[in-house]
XYZ file of C-alpha atoms in Angstrom:
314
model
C -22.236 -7.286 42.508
C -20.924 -10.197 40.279
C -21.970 -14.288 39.506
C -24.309 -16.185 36.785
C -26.667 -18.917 36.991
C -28.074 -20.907 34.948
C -31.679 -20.525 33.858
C -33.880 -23.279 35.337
C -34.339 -25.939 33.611
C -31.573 -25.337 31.571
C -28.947 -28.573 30.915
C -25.472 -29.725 30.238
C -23.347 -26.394 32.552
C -23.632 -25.327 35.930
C -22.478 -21.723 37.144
C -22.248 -21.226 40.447
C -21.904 -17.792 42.696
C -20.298 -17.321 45.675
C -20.423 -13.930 47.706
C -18.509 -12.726 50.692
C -18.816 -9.325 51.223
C -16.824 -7.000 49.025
C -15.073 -10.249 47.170
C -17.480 -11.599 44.518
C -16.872 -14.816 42.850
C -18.190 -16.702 39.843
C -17.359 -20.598 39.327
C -17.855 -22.098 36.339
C -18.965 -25.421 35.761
C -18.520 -27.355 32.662
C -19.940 -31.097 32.028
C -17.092 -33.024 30.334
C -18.084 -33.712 26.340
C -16.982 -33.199 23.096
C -16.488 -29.675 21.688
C -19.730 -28.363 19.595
C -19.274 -28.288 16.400
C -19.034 -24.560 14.961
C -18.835 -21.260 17.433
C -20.884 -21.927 20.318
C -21.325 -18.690 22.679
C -21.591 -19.064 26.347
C -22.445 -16.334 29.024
C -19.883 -17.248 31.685
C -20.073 -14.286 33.738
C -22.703 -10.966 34.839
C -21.373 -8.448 36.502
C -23.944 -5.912 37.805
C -25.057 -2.864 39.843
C -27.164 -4.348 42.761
C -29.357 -1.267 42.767
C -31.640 0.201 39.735
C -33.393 3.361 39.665
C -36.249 3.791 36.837
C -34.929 6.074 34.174
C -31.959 5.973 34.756
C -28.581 4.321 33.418
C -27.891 1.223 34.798
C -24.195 -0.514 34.379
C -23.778 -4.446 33.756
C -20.830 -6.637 31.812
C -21.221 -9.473 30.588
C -17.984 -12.459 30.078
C -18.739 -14.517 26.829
C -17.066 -17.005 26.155
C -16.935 -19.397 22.595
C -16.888 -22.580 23.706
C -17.273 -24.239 19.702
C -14.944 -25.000 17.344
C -15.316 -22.499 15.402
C -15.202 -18.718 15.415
C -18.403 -16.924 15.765
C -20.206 -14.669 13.387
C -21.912 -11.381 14.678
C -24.650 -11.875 17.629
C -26.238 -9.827 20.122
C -26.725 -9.796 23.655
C -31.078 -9.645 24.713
C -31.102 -8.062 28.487
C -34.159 -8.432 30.084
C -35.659 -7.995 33.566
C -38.447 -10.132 35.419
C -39.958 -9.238 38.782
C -39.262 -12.268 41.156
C -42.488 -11.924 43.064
C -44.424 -12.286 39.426
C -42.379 -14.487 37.601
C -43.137 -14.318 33.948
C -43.873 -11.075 33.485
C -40.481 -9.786 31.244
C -39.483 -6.568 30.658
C -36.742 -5.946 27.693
C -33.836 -3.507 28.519
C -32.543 -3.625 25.615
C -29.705 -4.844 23.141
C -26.205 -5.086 22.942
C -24.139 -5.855 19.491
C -21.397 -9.179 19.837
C -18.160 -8.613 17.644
C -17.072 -12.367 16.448
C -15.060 -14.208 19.240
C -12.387 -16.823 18.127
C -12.426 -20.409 19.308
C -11.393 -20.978 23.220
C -11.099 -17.146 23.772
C -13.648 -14.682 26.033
C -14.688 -11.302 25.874
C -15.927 -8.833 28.270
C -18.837 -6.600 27.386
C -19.938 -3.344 28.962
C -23.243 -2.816 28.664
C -25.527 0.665 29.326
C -29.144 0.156 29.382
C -31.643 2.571 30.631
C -34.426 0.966 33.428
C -38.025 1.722 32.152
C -39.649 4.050 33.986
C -43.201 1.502 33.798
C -41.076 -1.198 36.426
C -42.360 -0.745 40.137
C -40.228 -0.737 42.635
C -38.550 -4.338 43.474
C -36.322 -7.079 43.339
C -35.671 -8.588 39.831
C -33.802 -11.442 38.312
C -31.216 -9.810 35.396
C -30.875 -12.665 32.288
C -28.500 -11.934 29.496
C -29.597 -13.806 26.660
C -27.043 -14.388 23.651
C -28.920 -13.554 20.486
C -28.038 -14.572 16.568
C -25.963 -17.869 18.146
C -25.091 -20.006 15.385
C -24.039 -23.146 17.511
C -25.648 -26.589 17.441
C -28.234 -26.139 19.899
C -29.854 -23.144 20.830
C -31.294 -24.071 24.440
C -27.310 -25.441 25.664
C -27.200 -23.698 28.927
C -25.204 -20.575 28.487
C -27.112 -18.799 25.792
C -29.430 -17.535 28.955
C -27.518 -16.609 32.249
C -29.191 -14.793 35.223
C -27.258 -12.468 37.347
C -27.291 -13.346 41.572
C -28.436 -11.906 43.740
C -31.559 -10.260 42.441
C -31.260 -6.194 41.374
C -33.046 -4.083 43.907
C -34.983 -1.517 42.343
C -35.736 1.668 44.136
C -37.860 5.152 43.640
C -35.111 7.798 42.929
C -36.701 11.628 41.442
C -36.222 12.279 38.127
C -35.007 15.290 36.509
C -37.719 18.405 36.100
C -37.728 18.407 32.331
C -37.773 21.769 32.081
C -34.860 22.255 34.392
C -32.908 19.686 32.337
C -33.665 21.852 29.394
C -32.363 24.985 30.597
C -29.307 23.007 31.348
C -28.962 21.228 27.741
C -29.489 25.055 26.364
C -27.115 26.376 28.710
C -24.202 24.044 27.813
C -25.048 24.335 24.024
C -24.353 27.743 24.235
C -21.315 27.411 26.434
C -19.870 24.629 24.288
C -20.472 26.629 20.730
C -18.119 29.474 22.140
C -15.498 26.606 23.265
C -15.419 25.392 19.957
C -14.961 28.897 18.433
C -12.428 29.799 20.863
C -10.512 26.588 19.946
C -10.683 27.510 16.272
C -9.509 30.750 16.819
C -12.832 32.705 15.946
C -14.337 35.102 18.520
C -17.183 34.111 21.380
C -20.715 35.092 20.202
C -23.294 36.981 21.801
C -26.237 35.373 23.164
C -29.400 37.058 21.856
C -32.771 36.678 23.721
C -34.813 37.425 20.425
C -32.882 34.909 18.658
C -32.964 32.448 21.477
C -37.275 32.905 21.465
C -37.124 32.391 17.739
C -35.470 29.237 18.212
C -37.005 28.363 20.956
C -40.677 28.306 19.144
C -39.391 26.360 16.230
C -37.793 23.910 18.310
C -41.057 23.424 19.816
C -42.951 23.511 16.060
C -40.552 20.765 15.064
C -40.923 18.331 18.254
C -44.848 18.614 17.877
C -44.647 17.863 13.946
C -41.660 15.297 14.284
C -40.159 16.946 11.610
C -36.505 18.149 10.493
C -36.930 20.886 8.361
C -35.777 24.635 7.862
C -38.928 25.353 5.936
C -42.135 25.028 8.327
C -45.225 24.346 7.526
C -46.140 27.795 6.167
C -43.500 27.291 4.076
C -41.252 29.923 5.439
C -37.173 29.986 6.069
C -35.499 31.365 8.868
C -35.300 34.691 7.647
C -39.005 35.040 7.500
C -39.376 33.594 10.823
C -37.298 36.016 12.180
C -38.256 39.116 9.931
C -42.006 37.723 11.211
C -40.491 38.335 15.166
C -39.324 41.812 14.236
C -35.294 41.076 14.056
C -33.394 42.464 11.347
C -32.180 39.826 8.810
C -29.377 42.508 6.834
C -26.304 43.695 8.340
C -23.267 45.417 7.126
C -20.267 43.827 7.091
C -16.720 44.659 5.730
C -17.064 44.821 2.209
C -20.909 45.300 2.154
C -24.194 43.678 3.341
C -24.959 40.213 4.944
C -28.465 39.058 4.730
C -30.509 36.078 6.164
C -30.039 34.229 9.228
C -27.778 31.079 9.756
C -29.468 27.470 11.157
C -28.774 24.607 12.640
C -31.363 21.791 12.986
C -30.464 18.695 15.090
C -33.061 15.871 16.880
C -31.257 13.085 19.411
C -33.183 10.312 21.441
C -31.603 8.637 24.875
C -30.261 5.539 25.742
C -28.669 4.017 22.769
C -27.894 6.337 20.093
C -26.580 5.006 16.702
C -23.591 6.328 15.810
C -22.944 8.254 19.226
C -23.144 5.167 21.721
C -25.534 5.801 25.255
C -26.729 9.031 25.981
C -27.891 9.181 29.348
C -31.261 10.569 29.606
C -30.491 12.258 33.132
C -27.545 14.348 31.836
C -27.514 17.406 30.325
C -24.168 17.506 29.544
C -24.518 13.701 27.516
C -27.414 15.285 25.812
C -26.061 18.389 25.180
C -22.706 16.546 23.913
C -24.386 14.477 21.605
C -26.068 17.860 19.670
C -22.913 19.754 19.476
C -20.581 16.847 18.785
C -23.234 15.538 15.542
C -23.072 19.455 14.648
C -19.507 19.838 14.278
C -19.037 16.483 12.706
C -21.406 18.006 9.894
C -19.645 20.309 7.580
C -22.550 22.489 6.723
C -23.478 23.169 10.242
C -20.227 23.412 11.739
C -19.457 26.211 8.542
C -22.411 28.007 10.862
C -21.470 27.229 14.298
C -17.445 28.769 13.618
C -18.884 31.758 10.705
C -16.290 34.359 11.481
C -18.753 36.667 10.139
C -21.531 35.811 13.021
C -21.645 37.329 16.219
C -25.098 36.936 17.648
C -26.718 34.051 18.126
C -29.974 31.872 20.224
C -30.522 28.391 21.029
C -33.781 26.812 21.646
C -34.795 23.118 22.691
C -37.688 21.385 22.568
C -38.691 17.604 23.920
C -41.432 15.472 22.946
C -41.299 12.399 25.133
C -38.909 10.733 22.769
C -36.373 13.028 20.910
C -34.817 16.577 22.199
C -35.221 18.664 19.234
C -32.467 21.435 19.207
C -32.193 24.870 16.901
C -29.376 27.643 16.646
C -29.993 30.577 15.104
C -27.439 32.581 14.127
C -26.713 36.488 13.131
């Protein structure tokens, strides 16, 4: 699904789309005239998925091109949706970060943008918008492109939540013994006790919004657990270990900064986005490969806008 066209009402370019079938081609049509002065971005091309599902990730890119005589500084793409039977009535996707484009060149962008769950079934008219432009006029035709033909979108089930969070627990568990495997250090055991502990503070920390291995009573892990009747001493080569390891972590969907899209439909992007920030952390990848561990739980917890995950460790 592929071709721009102007906004209405725009002035000064023309893009045209022409579809046959499978082949999918965009024309561009530019009024003869003098080159703008400084970088002047154009949306010359929208490729998209004809069919959206609310909640879920939907795929577009997006050909600029820099049409000035100058390169451009940083910009942003604005995506937005409106329903064609109620023009007007906008709904933002989301944002997309430009890197500079030199004079006379273009530059494909992918973009990964989660439908709201609040749109109704449809059809709706995709615009691109090119945000931050620094070119001589703001409303030249090209700073707003609409994709053709209109994105369908349908009713497609969601994931049970709580299914999707045995699955993100599941794989966190799975992929903490990968990475111990990989460095050489044996599997641990999973441990329902420890997994219930975590569980519970996962779900303390989602209702508080907080991030913290005190909770509000002020106690640490090894209270909590001492509190749930698990023993917080064990001997070890050499003597006695005491306490209980932790690792805190809190991730939203869609666009992540510093990990890129997580798609909120997948347990295995969710789940790859906790481990991945935990082993990128020295302190909590120290826990997650502790040759001197060998038990450990995993709990999860969502709050309608961040998964809020906890290891505990033995």
């Amino acid at each position: 699904m592929t071709a721009c066209s102007p906004v209405a009402g725009d002035r000064m370019r023309v893009y045209l789309g022409i579809h046959v079938l499978l082949l999918c081609l965009c024309i561009s049509i530019v009024h003869a005239g003098a080159v703008a002065a400084g970088p002047d971005l154009l949306v010359t091309d929208i490729a998209g998925e004809q069919y959206a599902y609310p909640g879920y990730p939907y795929h577009v890119t997006v050909t600029l091109e820099n049409h000035g005589d100058q390169a451009s500084g940083l910009a942003s793409l604005l995506l937005f949706l409106e329903n064609t039977a109620n023009p007007g009535n906008s709904t933002i996707l989301g944002t997309e970060p430009v890197e500079p484009v030199r004079t006379g060149l273009s530059l494909q962008i992918p973009v990964t943008l989660t439908v709201p769950e609040i749109l109704s079934p449809g059809d709706y008219s995709l615009y691109v918008r090119v945000k931050g432009h620094s070119g001589s006029d703001l409303n030249l035709t090209g700073n707003i492109a609409r994709l053709l033909p209109p994105v369908i979108l349908q009713e497609k089930q969601l994931p049970d939540q709580e299914v999707l969070n045995r699955e993100i627990i599941s794989l966190i568990l799975n992929k903490t013994n990968e990475n111990r495997r990989n460095a050489g250090v044996p599997d641990l055991v999973p441990d329902d006790t420890l997994s219930r502990i975590a569980g519970n503070y996962a779900k303390n920390l989602a209702e508080t919004g907080s991030l913290s291995h005190i909770d509000r009573s002020g106690k640490d892990p090894a209270e909590r657990a001492r509190d749930a009747g698990y023993p917080v001493t064990k001997e070890i080569e050499g003597g006695i270990r005491e306490g209980i390891g932790e690792n805190l972590a809190y991730v939203g969907t869609g666009m992540v900064a510093g990990i890129g899209y997580v798609d909120p439909t997948s347990s295995e992007a969710i789940s790859g986005a906790i481990i991945n920030g935990w082993m990128k952390s020295p302190g909590h990848r120290k826990n997650i490969l502790d040759p001197l561990a060998d038990r450990f739980g995993v709990g999860l917890s969502w709050n309608g806008k961040y998964y809020y995950a906890v290891q505990e460790f033995w």
